[in-house]
mmCIF file of C-alpha atoms in Angstrom:
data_model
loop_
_atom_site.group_PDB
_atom_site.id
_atom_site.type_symbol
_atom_site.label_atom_id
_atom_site.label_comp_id
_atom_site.label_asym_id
_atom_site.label_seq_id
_atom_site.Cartn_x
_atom_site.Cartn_y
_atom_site.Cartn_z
ATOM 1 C CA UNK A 1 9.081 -8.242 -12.088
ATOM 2 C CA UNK A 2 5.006 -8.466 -11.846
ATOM 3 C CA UNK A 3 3.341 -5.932 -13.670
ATOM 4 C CA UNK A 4 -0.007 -4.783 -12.323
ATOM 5 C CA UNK A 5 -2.740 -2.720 -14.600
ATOM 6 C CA UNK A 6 -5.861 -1.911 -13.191
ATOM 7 C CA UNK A 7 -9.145 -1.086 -14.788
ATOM 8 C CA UNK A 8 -11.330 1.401 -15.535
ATOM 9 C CA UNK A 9 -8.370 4.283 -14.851
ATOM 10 C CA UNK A 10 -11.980 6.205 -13.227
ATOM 11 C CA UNK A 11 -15.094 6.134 -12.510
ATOM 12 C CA UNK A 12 -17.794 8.479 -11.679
ATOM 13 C CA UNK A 13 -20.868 6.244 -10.450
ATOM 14 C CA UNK A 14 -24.838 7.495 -9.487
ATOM 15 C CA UNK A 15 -25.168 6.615 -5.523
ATOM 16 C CA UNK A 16 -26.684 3.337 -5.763
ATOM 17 C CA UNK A 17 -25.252 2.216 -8.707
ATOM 18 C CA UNK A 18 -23.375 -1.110 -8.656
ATOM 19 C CA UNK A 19 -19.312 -1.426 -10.223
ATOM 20 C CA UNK A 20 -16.861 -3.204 -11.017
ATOM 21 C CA UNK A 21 -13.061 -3.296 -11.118
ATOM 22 C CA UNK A 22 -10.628 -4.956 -12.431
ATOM 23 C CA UNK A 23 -6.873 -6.136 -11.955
ATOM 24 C CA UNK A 24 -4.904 -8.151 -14.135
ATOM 25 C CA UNK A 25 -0.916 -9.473 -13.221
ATOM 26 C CA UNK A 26 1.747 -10.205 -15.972
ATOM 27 C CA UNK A 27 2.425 -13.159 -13.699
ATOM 28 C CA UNK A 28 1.311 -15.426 -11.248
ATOM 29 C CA UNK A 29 0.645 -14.370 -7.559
ATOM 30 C CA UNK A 30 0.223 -16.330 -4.389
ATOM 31 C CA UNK A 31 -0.611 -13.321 -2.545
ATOM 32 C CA UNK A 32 -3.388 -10.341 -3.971
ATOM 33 C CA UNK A 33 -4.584 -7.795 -1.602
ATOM 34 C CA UNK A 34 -6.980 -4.751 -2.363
ATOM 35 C CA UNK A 35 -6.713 -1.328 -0.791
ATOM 36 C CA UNK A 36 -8.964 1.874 -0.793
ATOM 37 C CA UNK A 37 -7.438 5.314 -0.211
ATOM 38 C CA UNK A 38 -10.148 7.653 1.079
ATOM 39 C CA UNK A 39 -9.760 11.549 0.193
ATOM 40 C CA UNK A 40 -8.109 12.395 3.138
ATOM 41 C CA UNK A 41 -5.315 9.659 2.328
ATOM 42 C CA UNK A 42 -5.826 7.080 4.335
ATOM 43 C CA UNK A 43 -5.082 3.044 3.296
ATOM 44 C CA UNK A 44 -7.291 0.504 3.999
ATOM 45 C CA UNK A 45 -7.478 -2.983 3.518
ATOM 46 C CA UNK A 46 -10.545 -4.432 2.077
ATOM 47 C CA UNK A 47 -9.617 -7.849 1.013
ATOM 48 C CA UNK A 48 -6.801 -10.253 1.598
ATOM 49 C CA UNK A 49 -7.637 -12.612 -1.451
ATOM 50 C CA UNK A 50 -5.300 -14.768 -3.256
ATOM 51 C CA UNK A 51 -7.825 -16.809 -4.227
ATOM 52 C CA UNK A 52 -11.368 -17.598 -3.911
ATOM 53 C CA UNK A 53 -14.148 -15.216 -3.479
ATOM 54 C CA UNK A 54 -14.898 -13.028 -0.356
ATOM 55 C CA UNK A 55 -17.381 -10.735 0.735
ATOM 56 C CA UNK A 56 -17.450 -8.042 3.302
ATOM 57 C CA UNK A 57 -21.007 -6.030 3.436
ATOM 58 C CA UNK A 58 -21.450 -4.079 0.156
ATOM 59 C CA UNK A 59 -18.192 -4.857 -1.347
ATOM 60 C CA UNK A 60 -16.625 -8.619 -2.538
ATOM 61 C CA UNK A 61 -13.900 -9.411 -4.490
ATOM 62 C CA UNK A 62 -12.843 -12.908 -6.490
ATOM 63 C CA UNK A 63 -10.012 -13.599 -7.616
ATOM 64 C CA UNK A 64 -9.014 -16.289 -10.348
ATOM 65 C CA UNK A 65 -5.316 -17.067 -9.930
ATOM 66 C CA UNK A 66 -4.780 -19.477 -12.438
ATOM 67 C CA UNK A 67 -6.208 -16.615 -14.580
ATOM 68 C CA UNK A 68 -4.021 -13.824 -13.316
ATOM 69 C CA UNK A 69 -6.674 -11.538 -12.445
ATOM 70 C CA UNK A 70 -8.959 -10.153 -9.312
ATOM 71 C CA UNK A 71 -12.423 -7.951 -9.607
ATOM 72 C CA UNK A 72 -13.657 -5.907 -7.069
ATOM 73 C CA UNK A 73 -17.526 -5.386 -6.430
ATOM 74 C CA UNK A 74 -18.649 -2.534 -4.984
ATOM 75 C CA UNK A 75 -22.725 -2.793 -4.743
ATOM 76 C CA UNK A 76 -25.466 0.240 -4.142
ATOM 77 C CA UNK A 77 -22.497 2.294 -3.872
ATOM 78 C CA UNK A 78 -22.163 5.746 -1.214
ATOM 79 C CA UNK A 79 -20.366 8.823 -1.482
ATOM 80 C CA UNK A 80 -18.557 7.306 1.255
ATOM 81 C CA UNK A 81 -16.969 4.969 -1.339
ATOM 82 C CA UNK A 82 -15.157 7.671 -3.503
ATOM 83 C CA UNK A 83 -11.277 7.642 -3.575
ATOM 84 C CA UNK A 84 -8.828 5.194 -4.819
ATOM 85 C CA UNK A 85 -8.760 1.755 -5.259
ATOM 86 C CA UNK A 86 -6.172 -0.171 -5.489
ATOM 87 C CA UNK A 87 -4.618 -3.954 -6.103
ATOM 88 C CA UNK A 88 -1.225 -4.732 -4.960
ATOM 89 C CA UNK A 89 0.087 -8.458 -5.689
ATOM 90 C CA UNK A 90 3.334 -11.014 -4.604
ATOM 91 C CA UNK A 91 4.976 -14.028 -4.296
ATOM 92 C CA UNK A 92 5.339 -14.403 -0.713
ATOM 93 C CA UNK A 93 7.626 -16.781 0.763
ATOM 94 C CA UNK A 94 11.476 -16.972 1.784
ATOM 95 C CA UNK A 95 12.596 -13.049 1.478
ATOM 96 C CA UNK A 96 10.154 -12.226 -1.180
ATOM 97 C CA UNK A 97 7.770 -10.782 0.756
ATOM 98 C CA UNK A 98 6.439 -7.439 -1.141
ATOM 99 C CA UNK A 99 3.718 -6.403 -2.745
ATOM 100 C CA UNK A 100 3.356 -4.801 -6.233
ATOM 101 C CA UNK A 101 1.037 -1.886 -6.369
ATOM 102 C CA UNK A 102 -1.369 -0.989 -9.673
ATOM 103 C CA UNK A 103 -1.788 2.708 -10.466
ATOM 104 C CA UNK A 104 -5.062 2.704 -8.973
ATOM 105 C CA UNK A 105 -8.870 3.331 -10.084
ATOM 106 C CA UNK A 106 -10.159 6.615 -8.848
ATOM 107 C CA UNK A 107 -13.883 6.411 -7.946
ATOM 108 C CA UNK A 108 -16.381 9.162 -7.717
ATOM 109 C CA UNK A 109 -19.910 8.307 -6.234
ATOM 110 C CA UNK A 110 -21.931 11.357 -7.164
ATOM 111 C CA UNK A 111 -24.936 12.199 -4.448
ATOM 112 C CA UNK B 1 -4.008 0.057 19.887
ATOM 113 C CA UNK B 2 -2.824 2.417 17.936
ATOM 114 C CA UNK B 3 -2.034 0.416 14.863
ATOM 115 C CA UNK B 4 0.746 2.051 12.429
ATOM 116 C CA UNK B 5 1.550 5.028 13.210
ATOM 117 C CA UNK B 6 4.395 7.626 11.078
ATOM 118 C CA UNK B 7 6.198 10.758 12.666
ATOM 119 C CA UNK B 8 6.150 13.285 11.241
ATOM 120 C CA UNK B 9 3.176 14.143 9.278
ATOM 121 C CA UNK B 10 4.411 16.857 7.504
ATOM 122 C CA UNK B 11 8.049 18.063 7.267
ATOM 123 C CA UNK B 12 9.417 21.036 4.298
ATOM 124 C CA UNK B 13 13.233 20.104 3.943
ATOM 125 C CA UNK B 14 15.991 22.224 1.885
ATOM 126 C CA UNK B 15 18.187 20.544 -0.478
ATOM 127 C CA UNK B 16 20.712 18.705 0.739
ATOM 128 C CA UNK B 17 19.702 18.276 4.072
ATOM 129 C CA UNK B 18 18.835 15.532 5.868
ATOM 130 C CA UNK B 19 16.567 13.636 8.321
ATOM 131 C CA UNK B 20 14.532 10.606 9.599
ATOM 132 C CA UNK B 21 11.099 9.342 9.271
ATOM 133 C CA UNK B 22 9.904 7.073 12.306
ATOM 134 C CA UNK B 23 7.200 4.355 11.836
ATOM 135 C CA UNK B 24 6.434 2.238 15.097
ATOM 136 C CA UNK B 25 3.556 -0.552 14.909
ATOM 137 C CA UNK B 26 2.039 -2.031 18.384
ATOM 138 C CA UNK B 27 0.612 -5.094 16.435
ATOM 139 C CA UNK B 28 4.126 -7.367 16.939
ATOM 140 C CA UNK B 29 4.208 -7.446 13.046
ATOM 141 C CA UNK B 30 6.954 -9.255 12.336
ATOM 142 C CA UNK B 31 7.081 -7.556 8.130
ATOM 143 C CA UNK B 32 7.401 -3.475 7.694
ATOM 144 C CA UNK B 33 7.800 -1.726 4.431
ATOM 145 C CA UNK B 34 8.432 2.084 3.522
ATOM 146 C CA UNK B 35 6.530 3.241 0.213
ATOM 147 C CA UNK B 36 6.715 6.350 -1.311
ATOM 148 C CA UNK B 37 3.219 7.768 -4.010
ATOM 149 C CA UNK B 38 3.637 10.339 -5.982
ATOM 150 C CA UNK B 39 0.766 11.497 -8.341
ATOM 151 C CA UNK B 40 -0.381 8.860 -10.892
ATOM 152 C CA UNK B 41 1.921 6.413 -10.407
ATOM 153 C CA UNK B 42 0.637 4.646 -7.055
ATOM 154 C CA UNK B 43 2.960 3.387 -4.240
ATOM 155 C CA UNK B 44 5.784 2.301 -4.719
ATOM 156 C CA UNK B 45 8.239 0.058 -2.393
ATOM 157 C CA UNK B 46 11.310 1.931 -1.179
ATOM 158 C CA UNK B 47 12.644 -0.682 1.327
ATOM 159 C CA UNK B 48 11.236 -3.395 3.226
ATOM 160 C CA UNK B 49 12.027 -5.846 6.565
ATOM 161 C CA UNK B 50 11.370 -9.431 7.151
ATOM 162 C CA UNK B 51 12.209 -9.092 10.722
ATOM 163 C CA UNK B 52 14.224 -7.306 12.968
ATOM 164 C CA UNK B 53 17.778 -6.909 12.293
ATOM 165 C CA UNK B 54 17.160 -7.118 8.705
ATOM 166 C CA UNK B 55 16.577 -5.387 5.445
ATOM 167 C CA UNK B 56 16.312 -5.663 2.150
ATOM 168 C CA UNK B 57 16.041 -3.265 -1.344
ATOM 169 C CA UNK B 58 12.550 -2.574 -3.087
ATOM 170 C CA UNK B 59 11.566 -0.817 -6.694
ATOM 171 C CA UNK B 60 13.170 2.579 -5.046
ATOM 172 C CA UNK B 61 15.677 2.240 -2.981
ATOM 173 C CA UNK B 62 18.762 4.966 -4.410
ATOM 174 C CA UNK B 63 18.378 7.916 -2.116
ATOM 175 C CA UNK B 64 17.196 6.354 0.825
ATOM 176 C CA UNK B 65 18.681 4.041 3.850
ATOM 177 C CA UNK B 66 16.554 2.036 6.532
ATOM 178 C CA UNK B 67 16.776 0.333 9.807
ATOM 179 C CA UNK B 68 15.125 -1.923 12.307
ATOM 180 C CA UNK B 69 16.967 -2.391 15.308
ATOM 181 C CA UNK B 70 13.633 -2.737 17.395
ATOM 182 C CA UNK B 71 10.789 -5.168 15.895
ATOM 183 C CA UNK B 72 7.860 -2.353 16.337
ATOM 184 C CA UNK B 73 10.535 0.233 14.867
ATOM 185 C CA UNK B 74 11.247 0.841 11.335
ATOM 186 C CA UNK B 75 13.315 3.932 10.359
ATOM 187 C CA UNK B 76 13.511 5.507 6.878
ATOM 188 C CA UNK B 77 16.654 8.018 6.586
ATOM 189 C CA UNK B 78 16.858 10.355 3.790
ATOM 190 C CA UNK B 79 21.072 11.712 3.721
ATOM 191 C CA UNK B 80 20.956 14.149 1.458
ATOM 192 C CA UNK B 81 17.167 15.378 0.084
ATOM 193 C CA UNK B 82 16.823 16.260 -2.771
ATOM 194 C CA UNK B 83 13.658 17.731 -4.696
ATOM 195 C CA UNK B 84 12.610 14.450 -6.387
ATOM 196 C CA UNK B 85 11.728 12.799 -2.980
ATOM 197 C CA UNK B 86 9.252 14.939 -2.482
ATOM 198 C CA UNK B 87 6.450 12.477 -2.113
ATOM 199 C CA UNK B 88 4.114 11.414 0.770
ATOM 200 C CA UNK B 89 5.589 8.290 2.143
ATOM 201 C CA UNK B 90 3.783 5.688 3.868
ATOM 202 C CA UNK B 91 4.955 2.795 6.324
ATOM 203 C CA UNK B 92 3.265 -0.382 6.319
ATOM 204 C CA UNK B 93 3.218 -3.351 8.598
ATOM 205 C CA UNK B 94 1.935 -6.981 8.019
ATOM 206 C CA UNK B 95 2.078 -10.366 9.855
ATOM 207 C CA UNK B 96 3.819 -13.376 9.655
ATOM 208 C CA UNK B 97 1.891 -16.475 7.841
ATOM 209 C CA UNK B 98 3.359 -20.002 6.832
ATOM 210 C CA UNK B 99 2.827 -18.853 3.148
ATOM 211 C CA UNK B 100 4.408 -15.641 3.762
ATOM 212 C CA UNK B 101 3.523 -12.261 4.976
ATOM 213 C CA UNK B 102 0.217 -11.239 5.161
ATOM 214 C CA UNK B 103 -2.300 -8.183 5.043
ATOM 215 C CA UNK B 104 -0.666 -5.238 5.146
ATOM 216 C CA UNK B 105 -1.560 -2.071 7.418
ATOM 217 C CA UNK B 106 -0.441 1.719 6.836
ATOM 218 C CA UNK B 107 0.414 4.444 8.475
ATOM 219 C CA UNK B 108 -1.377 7.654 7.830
ATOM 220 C CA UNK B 109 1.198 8.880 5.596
ATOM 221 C CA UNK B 110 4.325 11.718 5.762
ATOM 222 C CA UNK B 111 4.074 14.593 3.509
ATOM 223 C CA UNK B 112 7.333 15.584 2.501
ATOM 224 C CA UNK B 113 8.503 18.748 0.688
ATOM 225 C CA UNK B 114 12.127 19.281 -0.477
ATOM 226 C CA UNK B 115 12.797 22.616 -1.716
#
């Protein structure tokens, strides 16, 4: 199956300072989404991004399929930003709909 | 519209015992998927549905049994617990595209302790 690694493992970040993640797939996706677990737990979806770049206020991601890999940019970052971050990829279609999850990059944006 | 949402949020279970985890979505998703985290080793897919009436295995599925007899229901059963599936397990939701499924939505999570 797809193997997903994820880079740095953490990060502690200055507020303000800009970052940037990384995630890499053993194989080719058609479907690469990124998630960010706040403290309390919560998932959220920042980017559904198989390919192409998008952006969505501070944060953007791009993704380079034919590359296996997707970067996350988090700009003038906020302690609002800490938690996890993570990058979950598939190949969608017929019943394989599922996503593989990485371990995650747990980010800490110091006041 | 409530979005994803898990009952119960916290449960502490005995060995051997069993019980149910509810996830209902109001967003007429047509995908839902039951993961389970544990520290370090991020989520990981227990089972999953491409619609209702059907099923299908993920990365974890030994220990665990699902249905989805309603399209906005999906139903993770544990038979007997035992103290490895202590975890916090999250639902997820996602819609139907002509590549496949698309973003997916959690739940706010079920902590689960099995003593």
């Amino acid at each position: 199956g797809i193997q997903v690694e994820q880079s740095p493992p953490d990060l502690i970040l200055q507020e303000g300072a800009n970052s940037t993640l990384r995630c890499n797939f053993s194989d080719s996706v058609n479907n690469l989404q990124w998630f960010h677990q706040n403290p309390w737990g919560q998932l959220i979806n920042l980017f559904y991004i198989p390919s192409g770049t998008k952006q969505n206020g501070r944060l953007s991601a791009t993704t380079v399929a034919t590359e296996r890999y997707s970067l996350l940019y988090i700009s003038s970052s906020q302690t609002t930003d800490s938690g996890v971050y993570f990058c979950a990829g598939g190949n969608y279609g017929g019943a394989t709909n599922k996503l593989i999850f990485g371990t995650g990059t747990l980010l800490a944006v110091q006041p | 519209n409530a979005g994803v949402t898990q009952t119960p949020k916290f449960r502490v279970l005995k060995t051997g015992q069993s019980m149910t985890l509810l996830c209902a979505q109001d967003m007429n998703h047509e995908y839902m998927y039951w993961y389970r985290q544990d520290p370090g080793m991020g989520l990981r897919l227990i089972h999953y549905s491409v619609g209702e009436g059907t099923t299908a295995k993920g990365e974890v599925p030994d220990g665990y049994n699902v249905s989805r007899l309603k399209k906005q229901n999906f139903l993770l059963g544990l038979e007997s617990a035992a103290p490895s599936q202590t975890s916090v397990y999250f639902c997820a939701s996602s819609y139907w595209t002509s590549g496949g499924a698309g973003e997916q939505f959690f739940g706010p999570g079920t902590r689960l302790t099995v003593l």
